[in-house]
mmCIF file of C-alpha atoms and ligand atoms in Angstrom:
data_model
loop_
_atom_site.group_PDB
_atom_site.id
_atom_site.type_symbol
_atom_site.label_atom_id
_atom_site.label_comp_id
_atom_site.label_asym_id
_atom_site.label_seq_id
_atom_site.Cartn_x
_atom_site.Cartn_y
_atom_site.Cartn_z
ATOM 1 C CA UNK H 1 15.735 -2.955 -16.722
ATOM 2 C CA UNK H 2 18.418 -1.741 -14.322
ATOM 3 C CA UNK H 3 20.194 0.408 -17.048
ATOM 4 C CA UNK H 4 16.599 2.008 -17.766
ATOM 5 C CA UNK H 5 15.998 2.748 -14.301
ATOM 6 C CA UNK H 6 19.868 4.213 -14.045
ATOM 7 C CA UNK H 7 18.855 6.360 -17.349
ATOM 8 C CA UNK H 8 16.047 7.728 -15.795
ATOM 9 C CA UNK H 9 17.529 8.594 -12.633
ATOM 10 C CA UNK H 10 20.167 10.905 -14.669
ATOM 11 C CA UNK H 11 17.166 12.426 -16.682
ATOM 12 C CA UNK H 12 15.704 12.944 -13.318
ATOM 13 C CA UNK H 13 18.694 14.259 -11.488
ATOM 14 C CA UNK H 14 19.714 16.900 -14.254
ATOM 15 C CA UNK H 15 15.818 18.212 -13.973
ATOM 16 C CA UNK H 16 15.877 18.616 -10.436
ATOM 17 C CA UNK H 17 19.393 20.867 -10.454
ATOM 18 C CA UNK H 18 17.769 22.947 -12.958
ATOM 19 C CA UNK H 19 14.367 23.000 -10.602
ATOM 20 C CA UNK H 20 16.997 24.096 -7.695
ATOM 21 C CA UNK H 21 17.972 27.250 -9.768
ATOM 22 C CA UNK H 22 14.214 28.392 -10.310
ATOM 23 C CA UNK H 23 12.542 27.494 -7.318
ATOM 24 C CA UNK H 24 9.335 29.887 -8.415
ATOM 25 C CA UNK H 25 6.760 26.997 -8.051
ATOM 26 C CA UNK H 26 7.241 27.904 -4.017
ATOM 27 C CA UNK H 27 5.577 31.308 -4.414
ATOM 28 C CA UNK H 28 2.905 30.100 -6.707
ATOM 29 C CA UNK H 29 0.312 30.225 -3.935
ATOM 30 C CA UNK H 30 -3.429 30.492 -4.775
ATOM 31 C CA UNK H 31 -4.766 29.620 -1.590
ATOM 32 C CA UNK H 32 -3.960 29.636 2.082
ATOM 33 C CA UNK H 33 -4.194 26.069 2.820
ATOM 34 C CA UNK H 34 -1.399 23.708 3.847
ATOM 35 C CA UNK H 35 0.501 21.853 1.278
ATOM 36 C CA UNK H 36 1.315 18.338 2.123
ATOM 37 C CA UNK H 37 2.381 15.560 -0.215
ATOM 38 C CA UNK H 38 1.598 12.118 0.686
ATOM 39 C CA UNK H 39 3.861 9.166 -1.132
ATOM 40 C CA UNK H 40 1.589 7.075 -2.407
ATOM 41 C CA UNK H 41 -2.435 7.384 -2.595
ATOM 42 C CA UNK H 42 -3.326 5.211 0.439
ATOM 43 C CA UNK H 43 -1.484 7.734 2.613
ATOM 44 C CA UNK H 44 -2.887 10.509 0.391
ATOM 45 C CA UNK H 45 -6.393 9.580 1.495
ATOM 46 C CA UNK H 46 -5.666 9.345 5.159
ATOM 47 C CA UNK H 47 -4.172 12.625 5.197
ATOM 48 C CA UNK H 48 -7.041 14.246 3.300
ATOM 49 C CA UNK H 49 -9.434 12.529 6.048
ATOM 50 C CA UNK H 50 -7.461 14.517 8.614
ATOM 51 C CA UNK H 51 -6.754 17.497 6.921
ATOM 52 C CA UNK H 52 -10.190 18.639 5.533
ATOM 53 C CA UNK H 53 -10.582 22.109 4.007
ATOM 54 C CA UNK H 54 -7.346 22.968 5.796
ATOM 55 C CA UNK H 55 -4.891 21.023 3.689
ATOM 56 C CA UNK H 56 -4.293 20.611 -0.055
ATOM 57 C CA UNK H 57 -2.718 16.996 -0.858
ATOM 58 C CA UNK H 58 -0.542 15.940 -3.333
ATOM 59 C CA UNK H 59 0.412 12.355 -3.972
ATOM 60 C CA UNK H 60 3.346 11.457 -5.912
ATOM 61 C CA UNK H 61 2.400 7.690 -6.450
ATOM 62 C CA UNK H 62 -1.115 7.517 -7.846
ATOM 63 C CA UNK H 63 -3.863 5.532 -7.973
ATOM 64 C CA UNK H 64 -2.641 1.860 -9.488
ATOM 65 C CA UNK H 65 0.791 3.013 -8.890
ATOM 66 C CA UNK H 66 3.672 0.796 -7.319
ATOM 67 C CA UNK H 67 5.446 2.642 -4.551
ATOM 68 C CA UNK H 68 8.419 0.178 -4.030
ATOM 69 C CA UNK H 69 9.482 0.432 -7.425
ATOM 70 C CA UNK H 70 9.067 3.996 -8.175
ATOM 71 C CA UNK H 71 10.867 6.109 -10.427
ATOM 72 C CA UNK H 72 10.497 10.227 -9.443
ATOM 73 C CA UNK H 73 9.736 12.335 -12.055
ATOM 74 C CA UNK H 74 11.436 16.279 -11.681
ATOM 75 C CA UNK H 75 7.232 17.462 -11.529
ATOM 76 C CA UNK H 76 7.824 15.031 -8.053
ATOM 77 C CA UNK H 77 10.691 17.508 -6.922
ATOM 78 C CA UNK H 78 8.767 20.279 -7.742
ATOM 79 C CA UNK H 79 5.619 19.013 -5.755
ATOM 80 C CA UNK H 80 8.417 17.983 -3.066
ATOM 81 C CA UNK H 81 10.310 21.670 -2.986
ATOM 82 C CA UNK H 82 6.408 23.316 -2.639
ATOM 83 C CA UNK H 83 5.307 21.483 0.039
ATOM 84 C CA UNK H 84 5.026 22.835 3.597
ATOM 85 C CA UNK H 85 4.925 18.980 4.948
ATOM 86 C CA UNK H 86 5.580 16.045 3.369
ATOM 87 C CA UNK H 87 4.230 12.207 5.116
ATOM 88 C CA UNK H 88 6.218 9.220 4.216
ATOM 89 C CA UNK H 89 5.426 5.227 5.351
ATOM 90 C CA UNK H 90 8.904 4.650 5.566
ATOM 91 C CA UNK H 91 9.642 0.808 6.716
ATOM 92 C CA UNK H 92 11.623 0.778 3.448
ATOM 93 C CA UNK H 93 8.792 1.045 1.129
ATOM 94 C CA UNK H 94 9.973 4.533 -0.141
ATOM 95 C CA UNK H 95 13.624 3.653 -1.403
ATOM 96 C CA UNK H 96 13.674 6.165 -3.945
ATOM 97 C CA UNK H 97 12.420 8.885 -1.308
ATOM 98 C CA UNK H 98 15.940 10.185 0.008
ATOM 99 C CA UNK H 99 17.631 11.336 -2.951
ATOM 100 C CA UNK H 100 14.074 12.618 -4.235
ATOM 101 C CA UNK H 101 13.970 14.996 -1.414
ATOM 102 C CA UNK H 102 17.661 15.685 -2.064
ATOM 103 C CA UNK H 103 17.456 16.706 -5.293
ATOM 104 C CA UNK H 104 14.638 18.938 -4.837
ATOM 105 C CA UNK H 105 15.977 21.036 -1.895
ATOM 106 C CA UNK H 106 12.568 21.109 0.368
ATOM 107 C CA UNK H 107 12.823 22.463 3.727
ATOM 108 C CA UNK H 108 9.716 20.834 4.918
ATOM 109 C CA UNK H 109 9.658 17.984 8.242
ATOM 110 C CA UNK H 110 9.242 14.786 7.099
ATOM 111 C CA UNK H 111 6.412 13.328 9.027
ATOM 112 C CA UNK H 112 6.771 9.348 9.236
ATOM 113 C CA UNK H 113 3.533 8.060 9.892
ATOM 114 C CA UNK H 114 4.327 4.129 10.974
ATOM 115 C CA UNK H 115 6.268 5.679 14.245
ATOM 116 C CA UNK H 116 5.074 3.417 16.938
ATOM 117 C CA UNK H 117 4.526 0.672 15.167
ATOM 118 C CA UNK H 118 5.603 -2.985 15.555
ATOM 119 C CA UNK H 119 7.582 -3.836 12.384
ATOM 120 C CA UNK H 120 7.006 -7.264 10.950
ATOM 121 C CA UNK H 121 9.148 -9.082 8.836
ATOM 122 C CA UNK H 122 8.841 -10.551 5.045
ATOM 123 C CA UNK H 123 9.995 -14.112 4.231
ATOM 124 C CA UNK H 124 12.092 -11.959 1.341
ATOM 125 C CA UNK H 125 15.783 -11.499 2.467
ATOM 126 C CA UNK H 126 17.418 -7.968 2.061
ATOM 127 C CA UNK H 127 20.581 -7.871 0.190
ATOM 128 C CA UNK H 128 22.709 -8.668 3.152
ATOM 129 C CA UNK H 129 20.452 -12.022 4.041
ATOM 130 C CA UNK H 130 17.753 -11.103 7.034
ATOM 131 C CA UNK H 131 14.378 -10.681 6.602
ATOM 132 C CA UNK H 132 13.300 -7.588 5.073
ATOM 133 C CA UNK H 133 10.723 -4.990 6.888
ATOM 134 C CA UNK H 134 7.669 -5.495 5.941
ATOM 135 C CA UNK H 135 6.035 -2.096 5.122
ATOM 136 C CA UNK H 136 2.564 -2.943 4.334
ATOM 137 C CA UNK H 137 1.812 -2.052 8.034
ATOM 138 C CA UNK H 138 -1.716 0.075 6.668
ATOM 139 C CA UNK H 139 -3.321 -3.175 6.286
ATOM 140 C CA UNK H 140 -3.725 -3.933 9.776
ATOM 141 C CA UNK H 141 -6.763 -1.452 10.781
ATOM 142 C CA UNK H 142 -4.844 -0.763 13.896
ATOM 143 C CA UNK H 143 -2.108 0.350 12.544
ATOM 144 C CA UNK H 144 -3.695 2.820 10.476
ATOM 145 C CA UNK H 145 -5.172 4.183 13.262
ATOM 146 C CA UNK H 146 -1.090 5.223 14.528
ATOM 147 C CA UNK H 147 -1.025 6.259 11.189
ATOM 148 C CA UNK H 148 -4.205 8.863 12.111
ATOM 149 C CA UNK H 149 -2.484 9.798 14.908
ATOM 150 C CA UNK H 150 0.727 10.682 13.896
ATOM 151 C CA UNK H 151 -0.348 12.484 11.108
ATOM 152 C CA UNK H 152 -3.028 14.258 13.291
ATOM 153 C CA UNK H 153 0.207 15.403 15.042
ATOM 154 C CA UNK H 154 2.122 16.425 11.876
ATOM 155 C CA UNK H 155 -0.514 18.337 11.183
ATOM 156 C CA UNK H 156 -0.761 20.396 14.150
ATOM 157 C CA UNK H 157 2.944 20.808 14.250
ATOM 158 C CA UNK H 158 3.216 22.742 11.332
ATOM 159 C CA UNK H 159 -0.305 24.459 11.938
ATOM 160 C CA UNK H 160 -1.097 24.907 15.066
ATOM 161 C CA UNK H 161 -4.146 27.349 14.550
ATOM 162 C CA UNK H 162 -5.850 24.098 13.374
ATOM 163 C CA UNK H 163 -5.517 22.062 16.215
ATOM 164 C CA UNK H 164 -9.248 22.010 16.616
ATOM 165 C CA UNK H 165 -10.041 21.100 13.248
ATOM 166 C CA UNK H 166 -7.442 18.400 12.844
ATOM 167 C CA UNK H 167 -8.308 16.864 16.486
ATOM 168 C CA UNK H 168 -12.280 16.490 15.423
ATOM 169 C CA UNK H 169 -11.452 15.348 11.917
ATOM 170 C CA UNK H 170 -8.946 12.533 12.961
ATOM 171 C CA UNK H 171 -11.421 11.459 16.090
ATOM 172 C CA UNK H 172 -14.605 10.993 13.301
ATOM 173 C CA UNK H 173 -12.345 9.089 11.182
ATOM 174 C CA UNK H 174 -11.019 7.064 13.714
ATOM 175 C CA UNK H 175 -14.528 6.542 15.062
ATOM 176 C CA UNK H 176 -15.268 5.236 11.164
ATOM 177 C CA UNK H 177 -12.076 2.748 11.392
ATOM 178 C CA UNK H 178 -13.252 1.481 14.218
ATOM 179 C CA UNK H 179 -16.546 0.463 12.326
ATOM 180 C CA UNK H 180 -14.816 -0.789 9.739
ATOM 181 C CA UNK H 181 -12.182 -2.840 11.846
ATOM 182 C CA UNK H 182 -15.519 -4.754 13.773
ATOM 183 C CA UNK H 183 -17.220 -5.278 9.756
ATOM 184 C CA UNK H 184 -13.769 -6.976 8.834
ATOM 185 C CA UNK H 185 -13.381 -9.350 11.870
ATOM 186 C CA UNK H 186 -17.094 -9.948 11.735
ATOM 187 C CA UNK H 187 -16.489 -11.116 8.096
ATOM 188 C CA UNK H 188 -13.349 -12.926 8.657
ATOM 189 C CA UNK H 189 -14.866 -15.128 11.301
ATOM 190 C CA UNK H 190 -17.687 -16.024 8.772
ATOM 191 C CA UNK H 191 -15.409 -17.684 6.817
ATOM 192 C CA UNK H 192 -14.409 -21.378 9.055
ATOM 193 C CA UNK H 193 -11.060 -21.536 10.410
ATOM 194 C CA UNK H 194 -9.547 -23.999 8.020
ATOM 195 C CA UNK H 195 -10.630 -22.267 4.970
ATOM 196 C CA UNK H 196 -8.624 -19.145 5.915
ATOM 197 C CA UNK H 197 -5.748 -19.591 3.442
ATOM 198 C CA UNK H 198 -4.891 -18.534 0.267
ATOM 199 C CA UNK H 199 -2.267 -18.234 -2.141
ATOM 200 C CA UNK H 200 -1.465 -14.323 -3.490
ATOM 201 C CA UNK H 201 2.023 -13.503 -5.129
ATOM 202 C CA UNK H 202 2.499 -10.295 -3.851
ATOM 203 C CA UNK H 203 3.812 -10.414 -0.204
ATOM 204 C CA UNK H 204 1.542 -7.548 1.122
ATOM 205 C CA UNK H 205 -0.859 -9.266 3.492
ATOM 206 C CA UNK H 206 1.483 -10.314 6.712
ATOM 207 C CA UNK H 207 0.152 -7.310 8.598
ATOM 208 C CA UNK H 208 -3.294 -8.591 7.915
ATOM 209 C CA UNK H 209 -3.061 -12.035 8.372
ATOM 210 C CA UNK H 210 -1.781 -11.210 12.045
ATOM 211 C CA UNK H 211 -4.812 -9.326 12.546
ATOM 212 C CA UNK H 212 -7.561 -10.817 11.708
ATOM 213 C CA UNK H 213 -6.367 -14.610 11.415
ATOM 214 C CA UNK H 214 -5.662 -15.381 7.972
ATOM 215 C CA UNK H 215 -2.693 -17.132 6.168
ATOM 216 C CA UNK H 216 -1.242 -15.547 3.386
ATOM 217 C CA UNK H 217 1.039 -17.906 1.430
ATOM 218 C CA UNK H 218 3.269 -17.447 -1.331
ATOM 219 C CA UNK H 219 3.343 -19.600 -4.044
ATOM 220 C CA UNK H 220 6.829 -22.012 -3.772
ATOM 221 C CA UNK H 221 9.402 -21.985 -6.074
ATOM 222 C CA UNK H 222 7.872 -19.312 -8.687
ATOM 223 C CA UNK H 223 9.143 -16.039 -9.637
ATOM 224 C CA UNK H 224 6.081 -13.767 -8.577
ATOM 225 C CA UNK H 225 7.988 -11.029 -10.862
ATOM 226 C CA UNK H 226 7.121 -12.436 -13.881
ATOM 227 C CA UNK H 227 4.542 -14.685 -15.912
ATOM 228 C CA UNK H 228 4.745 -17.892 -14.577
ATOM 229 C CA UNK H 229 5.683 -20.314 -17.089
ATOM 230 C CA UNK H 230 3.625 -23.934 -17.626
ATOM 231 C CA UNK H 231 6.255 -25.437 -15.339
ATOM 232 C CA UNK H 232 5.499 -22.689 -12.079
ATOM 233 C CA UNK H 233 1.279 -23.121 -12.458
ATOM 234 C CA UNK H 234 2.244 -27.442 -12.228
ATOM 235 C CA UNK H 235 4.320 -26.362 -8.504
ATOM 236 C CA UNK H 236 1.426 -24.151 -8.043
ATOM 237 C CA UNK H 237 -1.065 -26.910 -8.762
ATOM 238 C CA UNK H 238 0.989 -29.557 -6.511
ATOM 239 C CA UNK H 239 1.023 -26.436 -3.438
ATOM 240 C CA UNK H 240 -2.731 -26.165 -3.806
ATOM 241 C CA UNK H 241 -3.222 -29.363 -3.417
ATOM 242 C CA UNK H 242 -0.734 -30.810 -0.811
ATOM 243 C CA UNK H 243 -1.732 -27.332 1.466
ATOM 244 C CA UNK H 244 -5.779 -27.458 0.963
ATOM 245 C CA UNK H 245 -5.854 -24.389 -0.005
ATOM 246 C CA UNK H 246 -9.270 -23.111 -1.171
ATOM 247 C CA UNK H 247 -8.325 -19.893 -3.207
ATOM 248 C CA UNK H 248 -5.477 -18.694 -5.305
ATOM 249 C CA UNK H 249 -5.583 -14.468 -5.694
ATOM 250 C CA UNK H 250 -2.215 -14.942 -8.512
ATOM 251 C CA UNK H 251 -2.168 -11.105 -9.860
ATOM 252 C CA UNK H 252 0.831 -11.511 -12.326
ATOM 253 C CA UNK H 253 -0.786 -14.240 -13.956
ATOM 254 C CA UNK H 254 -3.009 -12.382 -16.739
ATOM 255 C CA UNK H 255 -3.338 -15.947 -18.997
ATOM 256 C CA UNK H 256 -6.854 -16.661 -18.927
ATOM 257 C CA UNK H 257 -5.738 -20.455 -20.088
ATOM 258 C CA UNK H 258 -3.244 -20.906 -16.868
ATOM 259 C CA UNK H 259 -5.984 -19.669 -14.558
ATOM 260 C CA UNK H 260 -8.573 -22.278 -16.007
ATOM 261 C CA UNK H 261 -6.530 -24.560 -15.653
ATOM 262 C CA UNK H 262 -5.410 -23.907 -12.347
ATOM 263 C CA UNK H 263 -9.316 -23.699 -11.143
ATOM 264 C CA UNK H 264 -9.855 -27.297 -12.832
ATOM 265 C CA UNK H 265 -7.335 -29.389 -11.565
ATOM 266 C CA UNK H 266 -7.034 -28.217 -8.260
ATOM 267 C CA UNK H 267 -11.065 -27.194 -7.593
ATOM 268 C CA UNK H 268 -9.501 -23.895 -6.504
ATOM 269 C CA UNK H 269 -11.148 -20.733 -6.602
ATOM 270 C CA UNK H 270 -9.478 -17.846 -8.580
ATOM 271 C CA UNK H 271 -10.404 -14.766 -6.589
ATOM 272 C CA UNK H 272 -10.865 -11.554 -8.211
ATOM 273 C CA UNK H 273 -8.521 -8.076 -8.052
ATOM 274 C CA UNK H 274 -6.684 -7.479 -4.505
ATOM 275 C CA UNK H 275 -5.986 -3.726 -3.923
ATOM 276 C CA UNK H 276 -2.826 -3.837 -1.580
ATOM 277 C CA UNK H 277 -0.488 -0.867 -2.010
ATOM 278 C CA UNK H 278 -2.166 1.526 -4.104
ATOM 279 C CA UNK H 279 -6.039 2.823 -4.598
ATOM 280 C CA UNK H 280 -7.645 2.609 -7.769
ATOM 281 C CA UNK H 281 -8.993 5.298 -9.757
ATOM 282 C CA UNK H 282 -11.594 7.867 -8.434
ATOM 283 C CA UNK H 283 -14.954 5.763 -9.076
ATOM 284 C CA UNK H 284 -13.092 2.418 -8.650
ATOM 285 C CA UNK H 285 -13.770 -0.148 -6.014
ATOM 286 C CA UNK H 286 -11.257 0.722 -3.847
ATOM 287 C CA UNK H 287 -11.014 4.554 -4.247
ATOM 288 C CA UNK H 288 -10.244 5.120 -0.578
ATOM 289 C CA UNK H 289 -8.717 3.843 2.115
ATOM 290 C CA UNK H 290 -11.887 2.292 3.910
ATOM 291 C CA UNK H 291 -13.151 1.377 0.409
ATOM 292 C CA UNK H 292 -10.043 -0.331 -0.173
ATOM 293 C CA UNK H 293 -10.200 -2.842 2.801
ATOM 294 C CA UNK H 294 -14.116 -3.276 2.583
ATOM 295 C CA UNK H 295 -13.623 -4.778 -0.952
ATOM 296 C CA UNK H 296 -10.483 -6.977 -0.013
ATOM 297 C CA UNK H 297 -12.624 -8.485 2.461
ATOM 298 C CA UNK H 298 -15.465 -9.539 0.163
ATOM 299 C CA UNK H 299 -13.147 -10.520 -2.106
ATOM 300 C CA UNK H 300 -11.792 -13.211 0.660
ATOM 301 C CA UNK H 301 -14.987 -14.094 2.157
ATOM 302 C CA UNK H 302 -16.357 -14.233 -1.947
ATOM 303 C CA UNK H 303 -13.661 -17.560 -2.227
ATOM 304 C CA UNK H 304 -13.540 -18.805 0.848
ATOM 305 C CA UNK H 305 -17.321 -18.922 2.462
ATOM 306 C CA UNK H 306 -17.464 -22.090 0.289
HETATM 307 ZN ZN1 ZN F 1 3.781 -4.097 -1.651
#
């Protein structure tokens, strides 16, 4: 795995020295509008909230795409050297980001979009043994609203003739997440306090949890990399159990067999599809942002209501 990630890196870095030399796709302008490239599609869709007609978005990390694990393609530099601003979480969820923008020579300002936000930490250590950032800050409805903000700001910044434009568009979608952020506490407290806990094996929920009052644990002992083998779903059997926990959302595990019999020995229920760091597809449930939370929620009130 590491040496295939290392071999694409060197096909990657040889396309973006010759993308250096011909830097055309600059000048290849067919409209007036603002090009900004978002990371990942989450950020993609709060950007084109803000930026309306004004803006043209690119995302480099699509729909159903993993952003912490990314390998940039030389179209990515391209997209990268074209853009006239360029938003990035940062919080270390964008590792591959630096030498990206490197490599493809852009001039643009970088707007981070979590400044002003209250990092949490991960129970995952770094490599040097503290607790790693937590990045998934957009899943606290607050924080998305910096998020609004600051790109609101970067906006302006680089086109100030749209001030007006940008202000109204980021004050009607704020007024929408603040809809949305009374729907999700509304539906967390239907769900009774002790049946707020469930099991999910990837670690993107602390910022939600905090929120709105939920515990997100991690299965103990498994690998949440890989298929859990018959030994991990026993620990995760003895977990459920010994914790009380009433729901298991276990996205790596795609044996129908394991998940039965996870559901029937421990009376469990096995929750349907989390979206946590990526959209899906146009048409999907959780095409934007607002979408995206919406159907998380009924997916946790779905198990735990009881
Ligand atoms: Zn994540």
């Amino acid at each position: 795995m590491i040496a295939r990630r290392l071999l694409l890196t060197a096909g990657f870095a040889a396309g973006a020295v010759a993308l250096i030399a011909t830097p055309a796709a600059a000048q290849d302008t067919h409209t007036n509008k603002i090009k900004a490239v978002a990371t990942f599609s989450i950020l993609g869709d709060l950007v084109r909230n803000v930026g309306g007609d004004r803006v043209e978005i690119t995302t480099l990390v699509g729909p159903n795409g993993d952003a912490h694990v990314y390998s940039p393609t030389p179209g990515d530099a391209r997209k990268l050297a074209a853009a006239d601003v360029v938003f990035v979480n940062g919080l270390g969820l964008e590792g591959w980001m630096t030498r990206l923008v490197t490599a493809s020579g852009t001039k643009a300002p970088m707007v981070l979009v979590t400044k002003g936000i209250t990092p949490r930490h991960m129970q995952d250590e770094d490599k040097r043994g503290r607790p790693a950032i937590d990045p998934h800050a957009w899943q606290s409805i607050a924080d998305a609203k910096i998020y609004v903000a600051n790109i609101r700001d970067g906006l302006v910044a680089i086109d100030p003739a749209g001030k007006a434009t940008y202000d109204a568009n980021a004050a009607a979608y704020l007024a929408r997440l603040d809809e949305l952020e009374q729907e999700v506490k509304a539906a967390i407290d239907s769900i009774p306090a002790d049946r707020r806990k469930i099991i999910t094996t990837h670690d993107a929920f602390g910022y939600f949890g905090a929120a709105y009052g939920m515990a997100f644990i991690a299965p103990e002992g498994v690998s949440t990399e890989a298929e859990p083998s018959a030994k991990d779903v026993a620990k995760i059997i003895t977990q459920i159990r010994k914790q009380r926990i009433p729901a298991v959302f276990l996205e790596n595990i795609s044996d129908p067999r394991l998940m039965d019999q996870i559901a029937r020995e421990t009376g469990a229920i096995i929750g349907g599809t989390l979206y946590s760091d990526a959209l899906s597809e146009p048409g999907g449930p959780a095409a934007t942002y607002i979408d995206m939370m919406r159907h998380n929620v009924r997916e946790f009130a779905k198990a735990l209501v009881g």
